[in-house]
mmCIF file of C-alpha atoms in Angstrom:
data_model
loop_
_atom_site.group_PDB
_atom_site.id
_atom_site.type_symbol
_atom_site.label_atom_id
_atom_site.label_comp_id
_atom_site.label_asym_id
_atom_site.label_seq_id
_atom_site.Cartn_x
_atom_site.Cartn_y
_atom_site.Cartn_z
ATOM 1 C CA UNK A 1 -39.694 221.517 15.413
ATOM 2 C CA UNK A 2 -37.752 221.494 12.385
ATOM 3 C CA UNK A 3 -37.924 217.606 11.672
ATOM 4 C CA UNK A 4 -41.795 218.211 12.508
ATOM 5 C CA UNK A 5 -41.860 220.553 9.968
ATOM 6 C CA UNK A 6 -39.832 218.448 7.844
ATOM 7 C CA UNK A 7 -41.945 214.976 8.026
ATOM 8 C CA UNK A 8 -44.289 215.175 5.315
ATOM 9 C CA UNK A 9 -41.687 216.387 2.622
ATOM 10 C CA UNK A 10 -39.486 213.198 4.168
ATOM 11 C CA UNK A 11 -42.789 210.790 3.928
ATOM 12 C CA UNK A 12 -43.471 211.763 0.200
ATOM 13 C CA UNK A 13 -39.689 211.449 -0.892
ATOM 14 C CA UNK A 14 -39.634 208.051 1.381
ATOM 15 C CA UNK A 15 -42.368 206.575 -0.816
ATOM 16 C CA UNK A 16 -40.925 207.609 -3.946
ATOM 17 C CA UNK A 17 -37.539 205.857 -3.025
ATOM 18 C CA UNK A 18 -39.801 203.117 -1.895
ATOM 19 C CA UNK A 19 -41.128 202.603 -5.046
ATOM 20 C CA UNK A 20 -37.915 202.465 -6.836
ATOM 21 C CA UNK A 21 -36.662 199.787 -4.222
ATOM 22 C CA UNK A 22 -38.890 197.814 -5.313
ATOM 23 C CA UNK A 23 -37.869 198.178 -9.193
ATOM 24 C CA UNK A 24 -34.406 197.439 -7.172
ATOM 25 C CA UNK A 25 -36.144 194.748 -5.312
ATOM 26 C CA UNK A 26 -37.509 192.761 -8.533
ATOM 27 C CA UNK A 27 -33.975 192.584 -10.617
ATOM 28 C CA UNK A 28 -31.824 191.966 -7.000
ATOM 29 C CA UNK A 29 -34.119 189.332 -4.988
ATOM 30 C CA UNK A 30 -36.465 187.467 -7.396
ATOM 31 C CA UNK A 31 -33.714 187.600 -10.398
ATOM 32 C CA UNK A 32 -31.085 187.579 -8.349
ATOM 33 C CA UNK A 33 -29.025 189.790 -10.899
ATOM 34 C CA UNK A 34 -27.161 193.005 -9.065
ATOM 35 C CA UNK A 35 -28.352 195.428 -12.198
ATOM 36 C CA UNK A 36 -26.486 198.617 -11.750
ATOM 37 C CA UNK A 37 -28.891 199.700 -14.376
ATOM 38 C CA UNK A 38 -31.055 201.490 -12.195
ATOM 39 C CA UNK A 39 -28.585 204.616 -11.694
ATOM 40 C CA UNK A 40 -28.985 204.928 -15.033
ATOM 41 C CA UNK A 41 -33.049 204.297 -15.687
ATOM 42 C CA UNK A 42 -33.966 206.375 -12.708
ATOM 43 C CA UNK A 43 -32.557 209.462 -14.217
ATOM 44 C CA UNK A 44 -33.933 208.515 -17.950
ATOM 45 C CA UNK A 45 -37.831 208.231 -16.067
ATOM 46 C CA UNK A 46 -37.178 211.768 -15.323
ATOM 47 C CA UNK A 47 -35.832 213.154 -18.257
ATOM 48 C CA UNK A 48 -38.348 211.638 -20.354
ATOM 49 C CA UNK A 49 -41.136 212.971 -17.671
ATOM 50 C CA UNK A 50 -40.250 216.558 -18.049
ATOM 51 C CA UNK A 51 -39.845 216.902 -21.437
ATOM 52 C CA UNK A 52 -43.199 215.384 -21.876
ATOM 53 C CA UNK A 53 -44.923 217.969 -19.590
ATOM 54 C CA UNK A 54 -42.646 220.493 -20.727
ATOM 55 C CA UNK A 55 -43.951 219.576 -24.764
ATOM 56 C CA UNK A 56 -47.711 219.749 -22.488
ATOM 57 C CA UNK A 57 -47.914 215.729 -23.089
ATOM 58 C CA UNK A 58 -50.509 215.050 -19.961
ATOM 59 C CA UNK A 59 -48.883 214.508 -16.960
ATOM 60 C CA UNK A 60 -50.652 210.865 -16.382
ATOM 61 C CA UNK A 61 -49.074 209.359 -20.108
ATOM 62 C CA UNK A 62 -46.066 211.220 -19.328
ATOM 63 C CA UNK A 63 -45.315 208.890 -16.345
ATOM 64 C CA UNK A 64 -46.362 205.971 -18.474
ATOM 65 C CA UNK A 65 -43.995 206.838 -21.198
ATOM 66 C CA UNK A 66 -40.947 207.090 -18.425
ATOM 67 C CA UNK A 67 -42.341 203.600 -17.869
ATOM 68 C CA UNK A 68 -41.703 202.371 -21.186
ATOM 69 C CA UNK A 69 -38.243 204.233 -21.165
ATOM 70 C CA UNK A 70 -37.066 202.272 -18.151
ATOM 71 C CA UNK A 71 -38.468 198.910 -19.706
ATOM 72 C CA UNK A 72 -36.309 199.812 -22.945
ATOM 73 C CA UNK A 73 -33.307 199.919 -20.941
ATOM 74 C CA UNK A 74 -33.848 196.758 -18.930
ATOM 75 C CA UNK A 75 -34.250 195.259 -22.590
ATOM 76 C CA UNK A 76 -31.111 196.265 -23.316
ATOM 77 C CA UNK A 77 -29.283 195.109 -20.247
ATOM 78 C CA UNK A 78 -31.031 191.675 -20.516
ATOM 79 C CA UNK A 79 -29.882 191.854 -24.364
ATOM 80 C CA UNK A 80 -26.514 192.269 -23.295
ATOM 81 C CA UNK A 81 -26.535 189.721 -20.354
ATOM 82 C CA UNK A 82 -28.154 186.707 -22.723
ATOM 83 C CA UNK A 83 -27.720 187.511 -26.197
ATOM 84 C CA UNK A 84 -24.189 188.390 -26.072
ATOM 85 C CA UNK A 85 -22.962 186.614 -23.210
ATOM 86 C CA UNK A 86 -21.982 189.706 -21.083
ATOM 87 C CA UNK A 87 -21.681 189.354 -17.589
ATOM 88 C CA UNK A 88 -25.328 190.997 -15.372
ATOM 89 C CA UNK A 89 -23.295 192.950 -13.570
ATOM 90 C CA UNK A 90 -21.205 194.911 -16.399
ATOM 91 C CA UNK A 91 -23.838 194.909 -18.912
ATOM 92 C CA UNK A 92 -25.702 197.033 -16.157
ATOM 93 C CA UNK A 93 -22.909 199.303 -16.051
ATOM 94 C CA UNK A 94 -22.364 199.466 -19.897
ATOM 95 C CA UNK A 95 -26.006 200.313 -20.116
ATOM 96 C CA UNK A 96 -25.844 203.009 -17.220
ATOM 97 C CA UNK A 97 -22.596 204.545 -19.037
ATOM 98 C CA UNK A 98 -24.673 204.495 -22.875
ATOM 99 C CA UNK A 99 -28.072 206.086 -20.705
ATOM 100 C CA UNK A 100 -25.863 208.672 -19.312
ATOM 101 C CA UNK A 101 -25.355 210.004 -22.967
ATOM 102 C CA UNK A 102 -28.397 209.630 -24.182
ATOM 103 C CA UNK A 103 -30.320 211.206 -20.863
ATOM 104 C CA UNK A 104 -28.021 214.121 -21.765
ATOM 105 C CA UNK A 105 -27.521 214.825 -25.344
ATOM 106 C CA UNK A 106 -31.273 213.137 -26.909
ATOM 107 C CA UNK A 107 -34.231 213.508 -24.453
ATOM 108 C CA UNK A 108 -32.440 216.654 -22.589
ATOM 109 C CA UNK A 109 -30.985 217.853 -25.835
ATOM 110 C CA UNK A 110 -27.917 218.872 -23.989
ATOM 111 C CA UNK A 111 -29.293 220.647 -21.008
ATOM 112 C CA UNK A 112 -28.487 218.950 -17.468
ATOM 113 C CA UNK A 113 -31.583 220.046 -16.288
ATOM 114 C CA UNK A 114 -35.524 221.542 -17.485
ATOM 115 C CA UNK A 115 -37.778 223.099 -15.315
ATOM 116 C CA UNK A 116 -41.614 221.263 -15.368
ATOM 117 C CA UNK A 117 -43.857 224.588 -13.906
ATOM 118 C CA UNK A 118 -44.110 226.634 -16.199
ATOM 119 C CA UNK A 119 -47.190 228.218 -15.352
ATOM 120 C CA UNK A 120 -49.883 226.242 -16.972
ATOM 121 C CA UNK A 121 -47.990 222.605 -17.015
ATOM 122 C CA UNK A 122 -49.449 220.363 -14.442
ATOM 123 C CA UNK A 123 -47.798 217.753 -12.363
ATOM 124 C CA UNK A 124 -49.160 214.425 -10.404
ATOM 125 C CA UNK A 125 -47.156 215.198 -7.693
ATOM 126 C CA UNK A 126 -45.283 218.638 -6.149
ATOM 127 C CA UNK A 127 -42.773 218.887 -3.786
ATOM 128 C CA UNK A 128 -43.950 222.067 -2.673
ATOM 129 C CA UNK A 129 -43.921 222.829 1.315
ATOM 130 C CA UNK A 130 -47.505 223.327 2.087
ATOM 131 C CA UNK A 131 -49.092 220.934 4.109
ATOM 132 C CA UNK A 132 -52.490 220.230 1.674
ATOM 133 C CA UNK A 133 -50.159 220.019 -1.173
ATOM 134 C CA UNK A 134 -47.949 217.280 0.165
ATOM 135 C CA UNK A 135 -50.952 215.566 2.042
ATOM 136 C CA UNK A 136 -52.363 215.112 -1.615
ATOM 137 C CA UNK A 137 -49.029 214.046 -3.088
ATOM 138 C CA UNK A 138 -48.736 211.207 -0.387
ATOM 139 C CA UNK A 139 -52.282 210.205 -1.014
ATOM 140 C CA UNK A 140 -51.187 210.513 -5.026
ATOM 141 C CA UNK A 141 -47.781 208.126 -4.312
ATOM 142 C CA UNK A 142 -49.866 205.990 -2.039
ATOM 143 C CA UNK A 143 -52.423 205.197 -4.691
ATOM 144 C CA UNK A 144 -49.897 204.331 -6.932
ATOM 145 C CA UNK A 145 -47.680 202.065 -5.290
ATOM 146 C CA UNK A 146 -50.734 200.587 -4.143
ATOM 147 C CA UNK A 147 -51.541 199.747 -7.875
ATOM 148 C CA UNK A 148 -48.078 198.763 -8.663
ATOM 149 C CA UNK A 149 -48.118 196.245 -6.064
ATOM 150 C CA UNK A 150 -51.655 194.602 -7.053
ATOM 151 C CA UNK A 151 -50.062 194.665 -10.814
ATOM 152 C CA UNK A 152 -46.775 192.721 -9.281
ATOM 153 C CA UNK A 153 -49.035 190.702 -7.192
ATOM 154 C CA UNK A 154 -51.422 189.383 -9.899
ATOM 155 C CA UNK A 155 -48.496 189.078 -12.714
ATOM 156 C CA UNK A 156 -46.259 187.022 -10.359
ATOM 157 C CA UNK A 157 -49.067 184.659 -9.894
ATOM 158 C CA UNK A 158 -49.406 183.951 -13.944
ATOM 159 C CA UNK A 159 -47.765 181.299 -15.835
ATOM 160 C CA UNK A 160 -45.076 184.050 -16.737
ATOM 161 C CA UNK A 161 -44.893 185.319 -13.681
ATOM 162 C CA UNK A 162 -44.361 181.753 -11.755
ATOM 163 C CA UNK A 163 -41.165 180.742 -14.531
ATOM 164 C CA UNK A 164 -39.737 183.960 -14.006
ATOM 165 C CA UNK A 165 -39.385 183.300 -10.056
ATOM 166 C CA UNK A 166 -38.487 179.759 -10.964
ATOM 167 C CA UNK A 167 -35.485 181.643 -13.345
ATOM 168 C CA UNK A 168 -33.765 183.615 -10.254
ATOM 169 C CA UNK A 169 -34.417 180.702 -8.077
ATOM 170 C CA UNK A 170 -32.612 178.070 -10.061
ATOM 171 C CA UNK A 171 -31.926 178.843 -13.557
ATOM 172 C CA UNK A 172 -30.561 175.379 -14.248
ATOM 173 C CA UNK A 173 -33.631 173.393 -13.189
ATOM 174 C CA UNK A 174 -35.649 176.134 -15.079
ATOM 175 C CA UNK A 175 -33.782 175.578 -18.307
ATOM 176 C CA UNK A 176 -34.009 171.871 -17.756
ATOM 177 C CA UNK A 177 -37.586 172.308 -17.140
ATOM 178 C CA UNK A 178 -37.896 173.781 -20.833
ATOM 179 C CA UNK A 179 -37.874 177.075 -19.293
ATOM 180 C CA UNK A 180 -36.313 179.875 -21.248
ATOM 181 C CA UNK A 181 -34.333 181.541 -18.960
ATOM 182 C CA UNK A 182 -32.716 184.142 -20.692
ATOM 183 C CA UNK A 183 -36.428 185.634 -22.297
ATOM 184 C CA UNK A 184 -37.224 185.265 -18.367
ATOM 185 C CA UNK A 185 -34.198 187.537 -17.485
ATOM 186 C CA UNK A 186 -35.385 190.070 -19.931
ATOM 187 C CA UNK A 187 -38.300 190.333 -19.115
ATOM 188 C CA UNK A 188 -37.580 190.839 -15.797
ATOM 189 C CA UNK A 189 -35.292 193.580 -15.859
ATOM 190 C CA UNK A 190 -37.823 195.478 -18.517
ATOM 191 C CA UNK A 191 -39.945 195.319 -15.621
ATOM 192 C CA UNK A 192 -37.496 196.292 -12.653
ATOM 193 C CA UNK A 193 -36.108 199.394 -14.571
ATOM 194 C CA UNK A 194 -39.437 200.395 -15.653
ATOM 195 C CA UNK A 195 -40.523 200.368 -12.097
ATOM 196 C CA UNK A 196 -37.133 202.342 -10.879
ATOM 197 C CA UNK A 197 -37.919 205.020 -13.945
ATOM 198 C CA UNK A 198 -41.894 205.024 -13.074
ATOM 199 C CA UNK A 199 -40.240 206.413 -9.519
ATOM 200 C CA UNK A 200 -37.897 208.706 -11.460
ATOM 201 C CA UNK A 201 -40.589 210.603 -13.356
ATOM 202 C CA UNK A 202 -42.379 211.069 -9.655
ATOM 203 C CA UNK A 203 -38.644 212.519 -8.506
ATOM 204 C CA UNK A 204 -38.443 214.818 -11.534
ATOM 205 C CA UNK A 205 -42.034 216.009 -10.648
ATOM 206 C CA UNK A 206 -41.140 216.366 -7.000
ATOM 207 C CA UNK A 207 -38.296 218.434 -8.046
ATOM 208 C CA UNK A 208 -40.122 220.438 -10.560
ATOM 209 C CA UNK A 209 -36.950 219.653 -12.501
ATOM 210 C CA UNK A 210 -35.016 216.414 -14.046
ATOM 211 C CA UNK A 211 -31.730 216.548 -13.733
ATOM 212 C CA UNK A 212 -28.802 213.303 -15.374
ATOM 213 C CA UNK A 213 -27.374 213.063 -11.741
ATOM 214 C CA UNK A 214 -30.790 212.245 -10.123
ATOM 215 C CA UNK A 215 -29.891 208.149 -10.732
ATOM 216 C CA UNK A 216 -26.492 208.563 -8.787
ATOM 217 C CA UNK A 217 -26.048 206.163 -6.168
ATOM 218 C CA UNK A 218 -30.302 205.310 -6.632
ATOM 219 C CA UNK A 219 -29.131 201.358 -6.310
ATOM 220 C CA UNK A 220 -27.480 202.024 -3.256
ATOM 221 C CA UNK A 221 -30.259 203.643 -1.595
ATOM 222 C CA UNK A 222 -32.746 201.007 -3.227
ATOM 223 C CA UNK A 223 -30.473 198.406 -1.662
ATOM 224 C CA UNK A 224 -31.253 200.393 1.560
ATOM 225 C CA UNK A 225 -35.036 200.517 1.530
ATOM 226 C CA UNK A 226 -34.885 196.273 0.964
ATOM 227 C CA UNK A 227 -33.116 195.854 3.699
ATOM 228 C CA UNK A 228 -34.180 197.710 6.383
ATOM 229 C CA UNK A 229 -37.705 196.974 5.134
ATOM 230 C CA UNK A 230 -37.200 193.241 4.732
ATOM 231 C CA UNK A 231 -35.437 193.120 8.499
ATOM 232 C CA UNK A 232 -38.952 194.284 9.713
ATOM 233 C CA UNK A 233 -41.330 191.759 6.960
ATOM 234 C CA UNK A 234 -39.822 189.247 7.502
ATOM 235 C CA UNK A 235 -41.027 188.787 10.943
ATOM 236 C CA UNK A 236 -44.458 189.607 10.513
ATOM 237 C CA UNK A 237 -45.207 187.166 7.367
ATOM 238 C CA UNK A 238 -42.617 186.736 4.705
ATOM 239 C CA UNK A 239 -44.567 186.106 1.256
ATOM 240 C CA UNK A 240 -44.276 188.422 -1.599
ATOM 241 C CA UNK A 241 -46.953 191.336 -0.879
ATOM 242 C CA UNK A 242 -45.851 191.785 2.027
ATOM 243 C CA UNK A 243 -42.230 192.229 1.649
ATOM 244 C CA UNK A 244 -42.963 194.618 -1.250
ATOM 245 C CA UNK A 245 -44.737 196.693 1.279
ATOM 246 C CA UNK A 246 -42.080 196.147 3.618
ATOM 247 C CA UNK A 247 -39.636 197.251 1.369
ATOM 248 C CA UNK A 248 -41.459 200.567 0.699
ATOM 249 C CA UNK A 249 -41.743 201.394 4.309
ATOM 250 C CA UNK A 250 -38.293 200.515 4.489
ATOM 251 C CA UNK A 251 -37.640 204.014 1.969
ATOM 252 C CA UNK A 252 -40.315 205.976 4.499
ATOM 253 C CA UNK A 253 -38.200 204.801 7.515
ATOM 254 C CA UNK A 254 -34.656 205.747 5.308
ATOM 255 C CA UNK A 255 -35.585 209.067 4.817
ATOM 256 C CA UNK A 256 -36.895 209.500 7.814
ATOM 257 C CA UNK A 257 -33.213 208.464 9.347
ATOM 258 C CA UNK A 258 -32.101 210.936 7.039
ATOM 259 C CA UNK A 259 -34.734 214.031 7.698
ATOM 260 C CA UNK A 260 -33.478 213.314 11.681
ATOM 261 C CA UNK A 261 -29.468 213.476 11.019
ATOM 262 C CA UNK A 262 -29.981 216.481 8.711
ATOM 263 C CA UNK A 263 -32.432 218.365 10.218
ATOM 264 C CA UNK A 264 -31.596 217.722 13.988
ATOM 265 C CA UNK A 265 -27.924 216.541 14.622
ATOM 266 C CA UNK A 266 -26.973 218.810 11.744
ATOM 267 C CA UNK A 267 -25.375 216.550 8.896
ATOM 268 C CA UNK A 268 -24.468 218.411 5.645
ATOM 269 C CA UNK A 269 -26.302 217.213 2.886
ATOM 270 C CA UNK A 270 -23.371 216.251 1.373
ATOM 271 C CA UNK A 271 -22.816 213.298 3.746
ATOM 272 C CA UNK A 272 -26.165 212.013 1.996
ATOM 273 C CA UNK A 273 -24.365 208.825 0.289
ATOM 274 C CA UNK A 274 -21.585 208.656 3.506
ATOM 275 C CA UNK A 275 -24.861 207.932 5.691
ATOM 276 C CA UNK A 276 -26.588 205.959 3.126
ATOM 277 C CA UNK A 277 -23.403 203.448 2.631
ATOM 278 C CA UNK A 278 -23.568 203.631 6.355
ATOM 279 C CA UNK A 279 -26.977 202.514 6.568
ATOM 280 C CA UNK A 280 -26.521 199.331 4.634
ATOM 281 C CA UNK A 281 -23.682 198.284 5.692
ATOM 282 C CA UNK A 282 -25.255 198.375 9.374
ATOM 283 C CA UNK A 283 -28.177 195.945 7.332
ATOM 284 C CA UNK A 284 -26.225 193.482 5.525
ATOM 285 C CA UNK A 285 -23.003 192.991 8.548
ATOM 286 C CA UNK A 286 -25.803 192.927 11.083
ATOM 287 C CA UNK A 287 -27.252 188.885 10.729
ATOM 288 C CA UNK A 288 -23.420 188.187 10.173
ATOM 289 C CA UNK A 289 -21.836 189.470 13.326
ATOM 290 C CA UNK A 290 -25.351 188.119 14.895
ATOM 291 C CA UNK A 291 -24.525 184.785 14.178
ATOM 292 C CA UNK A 292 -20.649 185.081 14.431
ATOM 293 C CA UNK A 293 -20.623 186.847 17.936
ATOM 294 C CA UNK A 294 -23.532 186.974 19.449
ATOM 295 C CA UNK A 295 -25.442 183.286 19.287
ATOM 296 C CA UNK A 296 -23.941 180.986 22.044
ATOM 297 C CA UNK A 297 -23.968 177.259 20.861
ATOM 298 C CA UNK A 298 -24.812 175.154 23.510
ATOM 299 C CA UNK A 299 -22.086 172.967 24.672
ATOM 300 C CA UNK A 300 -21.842 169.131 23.729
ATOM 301 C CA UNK A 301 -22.140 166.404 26.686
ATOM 302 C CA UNK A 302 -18.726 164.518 27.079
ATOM 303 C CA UNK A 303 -20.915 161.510 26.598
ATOM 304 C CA UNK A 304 -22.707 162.391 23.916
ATOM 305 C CA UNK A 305 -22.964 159.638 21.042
ATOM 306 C CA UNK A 306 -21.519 161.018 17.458
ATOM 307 C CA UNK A 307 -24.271 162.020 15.699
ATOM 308 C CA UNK A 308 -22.942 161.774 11.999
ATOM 309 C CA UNK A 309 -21.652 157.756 9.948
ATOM 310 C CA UNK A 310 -22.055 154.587 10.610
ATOM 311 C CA UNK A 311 -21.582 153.634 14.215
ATOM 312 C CA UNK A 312 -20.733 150.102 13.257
ATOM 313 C CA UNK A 313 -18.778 150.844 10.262
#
């Protein structure tokens, strides 16, 4: 009864994690960059959210300017990445570290956390436990990851678009192609962490609160949601629509896991990124000890002709 109870809280939190996998999803498969800069941006799309609505900034542009706040810090990682040389995978961290600060002591002037209801201010989104109210916020995330993917969908398909999948692909045959790869990586990652912060103003909303911690561990569960969602795509059609959708039902289906362990078997909450490092572990060791264990090769014939050189060299 209490998971029942507990189901449309876990589907509205499942499809905001879903749409920050696929911020995750944009930067780790099409770029093929692990940007650790999403701990960071998630927490800075909230941040900027609630002070908006706080300042009674309309909820709607509030959203759009955590957007822009996320693309600003994809900038800089890409800045630091291709301007100055920096390895992806610290310049994500250097840029999580600087966002930490400036989460804290600029747009939260110092204050680890702000209230968004204060009476009058209205939210998108509420994570409060009636059932009309969270019907209406699923409809609300639905719509919008729904847009999100059309956006990806149409951009990806543009000149732009095309070179940037050619970039994570093969950067070499890009560049030689005339491509410029490192605008390309920019680019990108203005667009994956403005994705993972568009999720992290929903959070702060479904909170009624942004907090600087919200963004810890957010790439690990991103990481989760792509790959239990792309174990289940992948088998119906893999092309790009339809992994992005596969990749948000993959957040429905890990906080689902996670509504079941916590509110049945009786996990602590505390266990939250024990079970999540869990979870994709399971996901990434499982095609591994697949192939190393469990697939028989079939045994050669003793007279079987050598299948590789020159027989008559």
């Amino acid at each position: 009864m209490a998971f029942l109870n507990a189901l449309p809280g876990a589907v509205e939190q499942g499809l905001i994690w879903g749409l920050m996998a696929i911020g995750v999803y944009i930067s780790y498969k099409v770029l093929d960059i692990a940007d650790l800069t999403v701990d960071g941006s998630f927490a800075t799309g909230g941040c900027v959210c609630a002070v908006m609505i706080i300042s009674g900034v309309p909820a709607w542009i509030s959203v759009i300017l955590a957007f822009i706040a996320g693309a600003a810090s994809g900038v800089i990682t890409g800045l630091l990445h291709t301007a100055l040389g920096i390895p992806s995978i610290l310049a994500g961290i250097l840029t999580q570290l600087m966002l930490y600060s400036i989460n804290l002591a600029v747009i939260m002037d110092g204050e680890r956390g702000k209230t968004l209801i204060y009476g009058t201010h209205k939210t998108l989104i509420s994570g409060r436990v009636n059932l009309p109210s969270q019907i209406e916020s699923i409809i609300i995330m639905t719509a919008v990851i729904a847009a999100v993917i059309i956006i990806l969908w149409l951009f990806f398909y543009t000149e732009v678009g095309l070179t940037l999948k050619s970039t994570g692909d093969n950067p070499d045959m890009s560049r030689a192609q005339g491509i410029n790869v490192s605008l390309n990586k920019v680019i990108g990652l203005a667009v994956s962490n403005g994705i993972v912060a568009l999720a992290g103003a929903f959070y702060a909303q479904y909170n009624s609160q942004a907090d600087i911690t919200y963004g810890s561990g957010a790439i690990v569960t991103g990481l989760a949601a792509i790959f239990i969602g792309l174990s289940v795509s992948l088998k119906i059609k893999p092309n790009f629509v339809v992994s992005l959708i596969g990749v948000v039902g993959g957040g429905i289906i890990y906080y689902l896991i996670f509504t079941f362990v916590v509110s049945v078997l009786g996990l602590p909450t505390d266990y939250l990124k024990l079970l999540t490092a869990a979870i994709v572990i399971l996901f990434l060791s499982t095609p591994y000890l697949k192939g190393r264990y469990f697939t028989r090769q079939k045994p050669i014939p003793l007279n079987a002709e050598p299948t590789g050189g020159d027989a008559d060299a």
